[in-house]
CSV table of N, CA and C in Angstrom, one decimal:
chain,number,residue,atom,x,y,z
A,1,MET,N,13.8,6.6,-7.0
A,1,MET,CA,13.1,7.4,-6.0
A,1,MET,C,14.1,8.4,-5.5
A,2,LYS,N,13.8,9.6,-5.5
A,2,LYS,CA,14.7,10.6,-4.9
A,2,LYS,C,13.9,11.4,-3.8
A,3,ILE,N,14.4,11.4,-2.6
A,3,ILE,CA,13.7,12.0,-1.5
A,3,ILE,C,14.2,13.5,-1.5
A,4,ALA,N,13.2,14.4,-1.5
A,4,ALA,CA,13.5,15.8,-1.4
A,4,ALA,C,14.2,16.2,-0.1
A,5,PRO,N,14.9,17.3,0.0
A,5,PRO,CA,15.6,17.6,1.2
A,5,PRO,C,14.6,17.6,2.4
A,6,LEU,N,15.1,16.9,3.5
A,6,LEU,CA,14.2,16.7,4.6
A,6,LEU,C,15.1,16.5,5.8
A,7,ALA,N,14.8,17.2,6.9
A,7,ALA,CA,15.6,17.0,8.2
A,7,ALA,C,15.2,15.6,8.7
A,8,PHE,N,16.0,15.1,9.6
A,8,PHE,CA,15.6,13.9,10.4
A,8,PHE,C,14.2,14.1,10.9
A,9,THR,N,13.3,13.2,10.6
A,9,THR,CA,11.9,13.3,10.9
A,9,THR,C,11.4,12.0,11.5
A,10,VAL,N,10.7,12.1,12.7
A,10,VAL,CA,10.1,11.0,13.3
A,10,VAL,C,8.6,11.1,13.1
A,11,THR,N,8.0,10.0,12.8
A,11,THR,CA,6.5,9.9,12.5
A,11,THR,C,5.9,9.0,13.5
A,12,ASP,N,4.9,9.5,14.2
A,12,ASP,CA,4.1,8.6,15.1
A,12,ASP,C,2.8,8.3,14.2
A,13,TRP,N,2.8,7.2,13.6
A,13,TRP,CA,1.7,6.9,12.6
A,13,TRP,C,0.4,6.8,13.3
A,14,GLY,N,0.3,6.5,14.6
A,14,GLY,CA,-0.9,6.5,15.3
A,14,GLY,C,-1.5,7.9,15.5
A,15,GLN,N,-0.7,8.9,15.4
A,15,GLN,CA,-1.2,10.3,15.5
A,15,GLN,C,-1.5,10.9,14.2
A,16,MET,N,-1.1,10.3,13.1
A,16,MET,CA,-1.4,10.9,11.8
A,16,MET,C,-2.9,10.7,11.5
A,17,PRO,N,-3.5,11.8,10.9
A,17,PRO,CA,-5.0,11.6,10.5
A,17,PRO,C,-5.1,10.6,9.4
A,18,ALA,N,-6.2,9.9,9.5
A,18,ALA,CA,-6.5,8.8,8.5
A,18,ALA,C,-7.6,9.4,7.5
A,19,THR,N,-7.4,9.0,6.3
A,19,THR,CA,-8.4,9.3,5.2
A,19,THR,C,-8.9,8.0,4.7
A,20,GLU,N,-10.2,7.9,4.4
A,20,GLU,CA,-10.9,6.7,4.0
A,20,GLU,C,-10.9,6.7,2.5
A,21,HIS,N,-10.6,5.5,2.0
A,21,HIS,CA,-10.6,5.2,0.5
A,21,HIS,C,-11.4,3.9,0.3
A,22,PRO,N,-12.6,4.0,-0.2
A,22,PRO,CA,-13.4,2.8,-0.4
A,22,PRO,C,-12.8,2.0,-1.6
A,23,GLY,N,-12.9,0.7,-1.4
A,23,GLY,CA,-12.5,-0.2,-2.5
A,23,GLY,C,-13.8,-0.7,-3.2
A,24,GLU,N,-13.6,-1.6,-4.1
A,24,GLU,CA,-14.8,-2.2,-4.8
A,24,GLU,C,-15.6,-2.8,-3.7
A,25,THR,N,-15.0,-3.4,-2.7
A,25,THR,CA,-15.6,-3.9,-1.5
A,25,THR,C,-14.6,-3.5,-0.4
A,26,GLY,N,-15.2,-3.2,0.8
A,26,GLY,CA,-14.3,-2.9,1.9
A,26,GLY,C,-13.8,-1.5,1.9
A,27,MET,N,-12.9,-1.2,2.8
A,27,MET,CA,-12.4,0.2,3.0
A,27,MET,C,-10.9,0.1,3.3
A,28,ALA,N,-10.2,1.2,2.8
A,28,ALA,CA,-8.8,1.4,3.2
A,28,ALA,C,-8.7,2.7,3.9
A,29,LEU,N,-7.9,2.6,5.0
A,29,LEU,CA,-7.6,3.8,5.8
A,29,LEU,C,-6.1,4.1,5.5
A,30,TRP,N,-5.8,5.3,5.1
A,30,TRP,CA,-4.5,5.8,4.8
A,30,TRP,C,-4.0,6.8,5.8
A,31,ARG,N,-2.8,6.6,6.3
A,31,ARG,CA,-2.1,7.7,7.1
A,31,ARG,C,-0.9,8.0,6.2
A,32,THR,N,-0.9,9.2,5.7
A,32,THR,CA,0.1,9.6,4.6
A,32,THR,C,1.0,10.7,5.0
A,33,MET,N,2.2,10.6,4.6
A,33,MET,CA,3.2,11.7,4.7
A,33,MET,C,3.8,11.8,3.3
A,34,THR,N,3.8,13.0,2.8
A,34,THR,CA,4.3,13.3,1.4
A,34,THR,C,5.6,14.1,1.6
A,35,ILE,N,6.6,13.7,0.9
A,35,ILE,CA,7.9,14.4,0.9
A,35,ILE,C,8.3,14.6,-0.6
A,36,GLY,N,8.0,15.8,-1.1
A,36,GLY,CA,8.2,16.0,-2.5
A,36,GLY,C,7.3,15.1,-3.3
A,37,ASP,N,8.0,14.3,-4.2
A,37,ASP,CA,7.2,13.3,-5.0
A,37,ASP,C,7.0,12.0,-4.3
A,38,VAL,N,7.5,11.8,-3.1
A,38,VAL,CA,7.5,10.5,-2.4
A,38,VAL,C,6.3,10.5,-1.4
A,39,ARG,N,5.5,9.4,-1.5
A,39,ARG,CA,4.4,9.2,-0.6
A,39,ARG,C,4.8,8.1,0.3
A,40,VAL,N,4.7,8.3,1.6
A,40,VAL,CA,4.9,7.3,2.6
A,40,VAL,C,3.6,7.0,3.4
A,41,ARG,N,3.2,5.8,3.5
A,41,ARG,CA,1.8,5.5,4.0
A,41,ARG,C,1.8,4.3,4.9
A,42,GLN,N,1.0,4.4,6.0
A,42,GLN,CA,0.6,3.2,6.7
A,42,GLN,C,-0.9,3.0,6.2
A,43,VAL,N,-1.2,1.9,5.7
A,43,VAL,CA,-2.5,1.6,5.1
A,43,VAL,C,-3.1,0.4,5.8
A,44,GLU,N,-4.4,0.5,6.2
A,44,GLU,CA,-5.1,-0.6,6.8
A,44,GLU,C,-6.3,-0.9,5.9
A,45,TYR,N,-6.3,-2.2,5.5
A,45,TYR,CA,-7.4,-2.7,4.7
A,45,TYR,C,-8.4,-3.4,5.6
A,46,SER,N,-9.7,-3.1,5.5
A,46,SER,CA,-10.7,-3.8,6.2
A,46,SER,C,-10.8,-5.3,5.7
A,47,ALA,N,-11.5,-6.1,6.5
A,47,ALA,CA,-11.8,-7.5,6.1
A,47,ALA,C,-12.7,-7.3,4.8
A,48,GLY,N,-12.4,-8.2,3.8
A,48,GLY,CA,-13.2,-8.2,2.6
A,48,GLY,C,-12.8,-7.1,1.6
A,49,TYR,N,-11.7,-6.4,1.8
A,49,TYR,CA,-11.3,-5.3,0.9
A,49,TYR,C,-10.8,-5.9,-0.4
A,50,LEU,N,-11.3,-5.2,-1.5
A,50,LEU,CA,-10.8,-5.4,-2.9
A,50,LEU,C,-10.6,-4.1,-3.5
A,51,ALA,N,-9.4,-3.8,-4.0
A,51,ALA,CA,-9.1,-2.5,-4.6
A,51,ALA,C,-10.1,-2.2,-5.8
A,52,ASP,N,-10.4,-1.0,-5.9
A,52,ASP,CA,-11.4,-0.6,-7.0
A,52,ASP,C,-10.7,-0.2,-8.3
A,53,HIS,N,-9.4,-0.5,-8.4
A,53,HIS,CA,-8.7,-0.2,-9.6
A,53,HIS,C,-7.4,-1.1,-9.8
A,54,TRP,N,-6.9,-1.1,-11.0
A,54,TRP,CA,-5.6,-1.8,-11.3
A,54,TRP,C,-4.6,-0.7,-11.3
A,55,CYS,N,-3.5,-0.9,-10.6
A,55,CYS,CA,-2.5,0.1,-10.4
A,55,CYS,C,-1.2,-0.2,-11.2
A,56,ASP,N,-0.6,0.8,-11.8
A,56,ASP,CA,0.6,0.7,-12.5
A,56,ASP,C,1.8,1.5,-11.8
A,57,ARG,N,1.5,2.1,-10.7
A,57,ARG,CA,2.5,2.9,-10.0
A,57,ARG,C,3.4,1.9,-9.3
A,58,GLY,N,4.7,2.4,-9.2
A,58,GLY,CA,5.7,1.6,-8.4
A,58,GLY,C,5.5,1.7,-6.9
A,59,HIS,N,5.8,0.7,-6.2
A,59,HIS,CA,5.7,0.7,-4.7
A,59,HIS,C,6.8,-0.2,-4.1
A,60,ILE,N,7.1,0.2,-2.9
A,60,ILE,CA,7.7,-0.8,-2.0
A,60,ILE,C,6.6,-1.0,-0.9
A,61,LEU,N,6.2,-2.2,-0.8
A,61,LEU,CA,5.1,-2.5,0.1
A,61,LEU,C,5.5,-3.6,1.1
A,62,TYR,N,5.3,-3.3,2.4
A,62,TYR,CA,5.7,-4.2,3.5
A,62,TYR,C,4.5,-4.5,4.3
A,63,VAL,N,4.2,-5.8,4.5
A,63,VAL,CA,3.0,-6.2,5.3
A,63,VAL,C,3.4,-6.3,6.8
A,64,LEU,N,2.7,-5.4,7.5
A,64,LEU,CA,2.9,-5.3,9.0
A,64,LEU,C,2.1,-6.4,9.7
A,65,GLU,N,0.9,-6.5,9.3
A,65,GLU,CA,-0.1,-7.4,10.0
A,65,GLU,C,-1.0,-8.0,9.0
A,66,GLY,N,-1.5,-9.2,9.3
A,66,GLY,CA,-2.6,-9.8,8.4
A,66,GLY,C,-2.0,-10.5,7.2
A,67,GLU,N,-2.9,-10.6,6.2
A,67,GLU,CA,-2.5,-11.3,5.0
A,67,GLU,C,-3.2,-10.5,3.8
A,68,LEU,N,-2.4,-10.4,2.7
A,68,LEU,CA,-2.8,-9.6,1.6
A,68,LEU,C,-2.6,-10.5,0.3
A,69,VAL,N,-3.5,-10.4,-0.6
A,69,VAL,CA,-3.3,-11.1,-1.9
A,69,VAL,C,-3.0,-10.0,-2.9
A,70,SER,N,-1.9,-10.1,-3.6
A,70,SER,CA,-1.5,-9.2,-4.7
A,70,SER,C,-1.8,-9.9,-5.9
A,71,GLU,N,-2.7,-9.4,-6.7
A,71,GLU,CA,-3.2,-9.9,-8.0
A,71,GLU,C,-2.6,-9.1,-9.1
A,72,LEU,N,-2.0,-9.7,-10.1
A,72,LEU,CA,-1.5,-9.0,-11.3
A,72,LEU,C,-2.5,-9.2,-12.4
A,73,LYS,N,-2.6,-8.2,-13.2
A,73,LYS,CA,-3.6,-8.2,-14.3
A,73,LYS,C,-3.5,-9.4,-15.3
A,74,ASP,N,-2.2,-10.0,-15.3
A,74,ASP,CA,-2.0,-11.1,-16.2
A,74,ASP,C,-2.4,-12.4,-15.5
A,75,GLY,N,-3.0,-12.4,-14.3
A,75,GLY,CA,-3.5,-13.6,-13.7
A,75,GLY,C,-2.7,-14.1,-12.5
A,76,ARG,N,-1.4,-13.7,-12.4
A,76,ARG,CA,-0.6,-14.1,-11.3
A,76,ARG,C,-1.1,-13.6,-10.0
A,77,THR,N,-1.0,-14.4,-8.9
A,77,THR,CA,-1.4,-13.9,-7.6
A,77,THR,C,-0.3,-14.3,-6.6
A,78,THR,N,-0.1,-13.5,-5.6
A,78,THR,CA,0.9,-13.8,-4.5
A,78,THR,C,0.2,-13.5,-3.2
A,79,VAL,N,0.3,-14.4,-2.3
A,79,VAL,CA,-0.2,-14.2,-0.9
A,79,VAL,C,1.0,-13.7,-0.1
A,80,MET,N,0.7,-12.5,0.5
A,80,MET,CA,1.7,-11.8,1.2
A,80,MET,C,1.3,-11.8,2.7
A,81,LYS,N,2.2,-12.3,3.6
A,81,LYS,CA,1.9,-12.4,5.0
A,81,LYS,C,2.8,-11.4,5.7
A,82,ALA,N,2.5,-11.2,7.0
A,82,ALA,CA,3.3,-10.3,7.9
A,82,ALA,C,4.8,-10.6,7.7
A,83,GLY,N,5.6,-9.6,7.5
A,83,GLY,CA,7.0,-9.8,7.4
A,83,GLY,C,7.5,-9.9,5.9
A,84,MET,N,6.5,-9.9,5.0
A,84,MET,CA,6.9,-10.0,3.6
A,84,MET,C,6.7,-8.7,2.9
A,85,SER,N,7.4,-8.5,1.8
A,85,SER,CA,7.3,-7.3,1.0
A,85,SER,C,7.4,-7.6,-0.5
A,86,TYR,N,6.9,-6.6,-1.3
A,86,TYR,CA,7.2,-6.6,-2.7
A,86,TYR,C,7.7,-5.3,-3.1
A,87,GLN,N,8.4,-5.3,-4.2
A,87,GLN,CA,8.9,-4.0,-4.9
A,87,GLN,C,8.6,-4.1,-6.3
A,88,VAL,N,8.1,-3.0,-6.9
A,88,VAL,CA,7.8,-3.0,-8.3
A,88,VAL,C,7.9,-1.5,-8.8
A,89,SER,N,8.5,-1.3,-10.0
A,89,SER,CA,8.7,0.0,-10.5
A,89,SER,C,7.4,0.5,-11.2
A,90,ASP,N,7.3,1.8,-11.5
A,90,ASP,CA,6.2,2.3,-12.3
A,90,ASP,C,6.2,1.6,-13.6
A,91,PHE,N,5.1,1.0,-14.0
A,91,PHE,CA,4.9,0.3,-15.2
A,91,PHE,C,5.9,-0.9,-15.4
A,92,GLY,N,6.4,-1.4,-14.2
A,92,GLY,CA,7.5,-2.4,-14.2
A,92,GLY,C,7.0,-3.8,-14.5
A,93,ASP,N,5.8,-4.1,-14.5
A,93,ASP,CA,5.2,-5.4,-14.7
A,93,ASP,C,3.8,-5.3,-15.0
A,94,ALA,N,3.0,-6.3,-14.9
A,94,ALA,CA,1.6,-6.2,-15.1
A,94,ALA,C,1.0,-5.3,-14.0
A,95,ALA,N,-0.1,-4.6,-14.4
A,95,ALA,CA,-0.8,-3.8,-13.3
A,95,ALA,C,-1.2,-4.8,-12.2
A,96,HIS,N,-1.4,-4.2,-11.0
A,96,HIS,CA,-1.7,-5.0,-9.8
A,96,HIS,C,-2.8,-4.4,-9.0
A,97,ARG,N,-3.4,-5.2,-8.2
A,97,ARG,CA,-4.4,-4.7,-7.2
A,97,ARG,C,-4.3,-5.6,-6.0
A,98,SER,N,-4.9,-5.1,-4.9
A,98,SER,CA,-4.8,-5.8,-3.6
A,98,SER,C,-6.2,-6.3,-3.1
A,99,SER,N,-6.2,-7.4,-2.4
A,99,SER,CA,-7.4,-7.8,-1.7
A,99,SER,C,-7.0,-8.5,-0.4
A,100,THR,N,-7.9,-8.6,0.5
A,100,THR,CA,-7.7,-9.3,1.8
A,100,THR,C,-9.0,-9.9,2.3
A,101,LYS,N,-9.0,-11.1,2.8
A,101,LYS,CA,-10.2,-11.7,3.4
A,101,LYS,C,-10.4,-11.1,4.8
A,102,HIS,N,-9.4,-11.1,5.6
A,102,HIS,CA,-9.5,-10.8,7.0
A,102,HIS,C,-8.9,-9.5,7.4
A,103,GLY,N,-8.4,-8.7,6.5
A,103,GLY,CA,-7.8,-7.4,6.9
A,103,GLY,C,-6.3,-7.5,6.9
A,104,ALA,N,-5.6,-6.3,6.7
A,104,ALA,CA,-4.2,-6.2,6.7
A,104,ALA,C,-3.7,-4.8,7.0
A,105,LYS,N,-2.5,-4.7,7.6
A,105,LYS,CA,-1.9,-3.4,7.8
A,105,LYS,C,-0.6,-3.4,7.0
A,106,LEU,N,-0.4,-2.3,6.3
A,106,LEU,CA,0.8,-2.3,5.4
A,106,LEU,C,1.6,-1.0,5.6
A,107,PHE,N,2.8,-1.0,5.2
A,107,PHE,CA,3.7,0.2,5.1
A,107,PHE,C,4.1,0.3,3.7
A,108,ILE,N,3.8,1.4,3.0
A,108,ILE,CA,4.0,1.6,1.6
A,108,ILE,C,4.8,2.8,1.3
A,109,VAL,N,5.8,2.7,0.4
A,109,VAL,CA,6.5,3.9,0.0
A,109,VAL,C,6.4,3.9,-1.6
A,110,ASP,N,5.9,5.0,-2.1
A,110,ASP,CA,5.8,5.2,-3.5
A,110,ASP,C,5.9,6.6,-4.0
């Protein structure tokens, strides 16, 4: 990941506009800042959220609140709780998708 030239920038995520992204079930709210090819997001998944796609994009994902299940297409699952993160490169492992029973708030860089 290479960050394009950028001055020291402070982001108040609560002031960033949210966009809605429906899952197979539930909803994701994204607050996004794009810097060149790098996307920085605060994402909130509603209770009952299940992603509507398998993802091969690389991410650094940190769980701020709640609990997230990361499912890999090969059948592996990982329960992610607040304070945990995962890192994966583009096409670095099996495709993955997220779900949550009770909701989760994440910070994602990709």
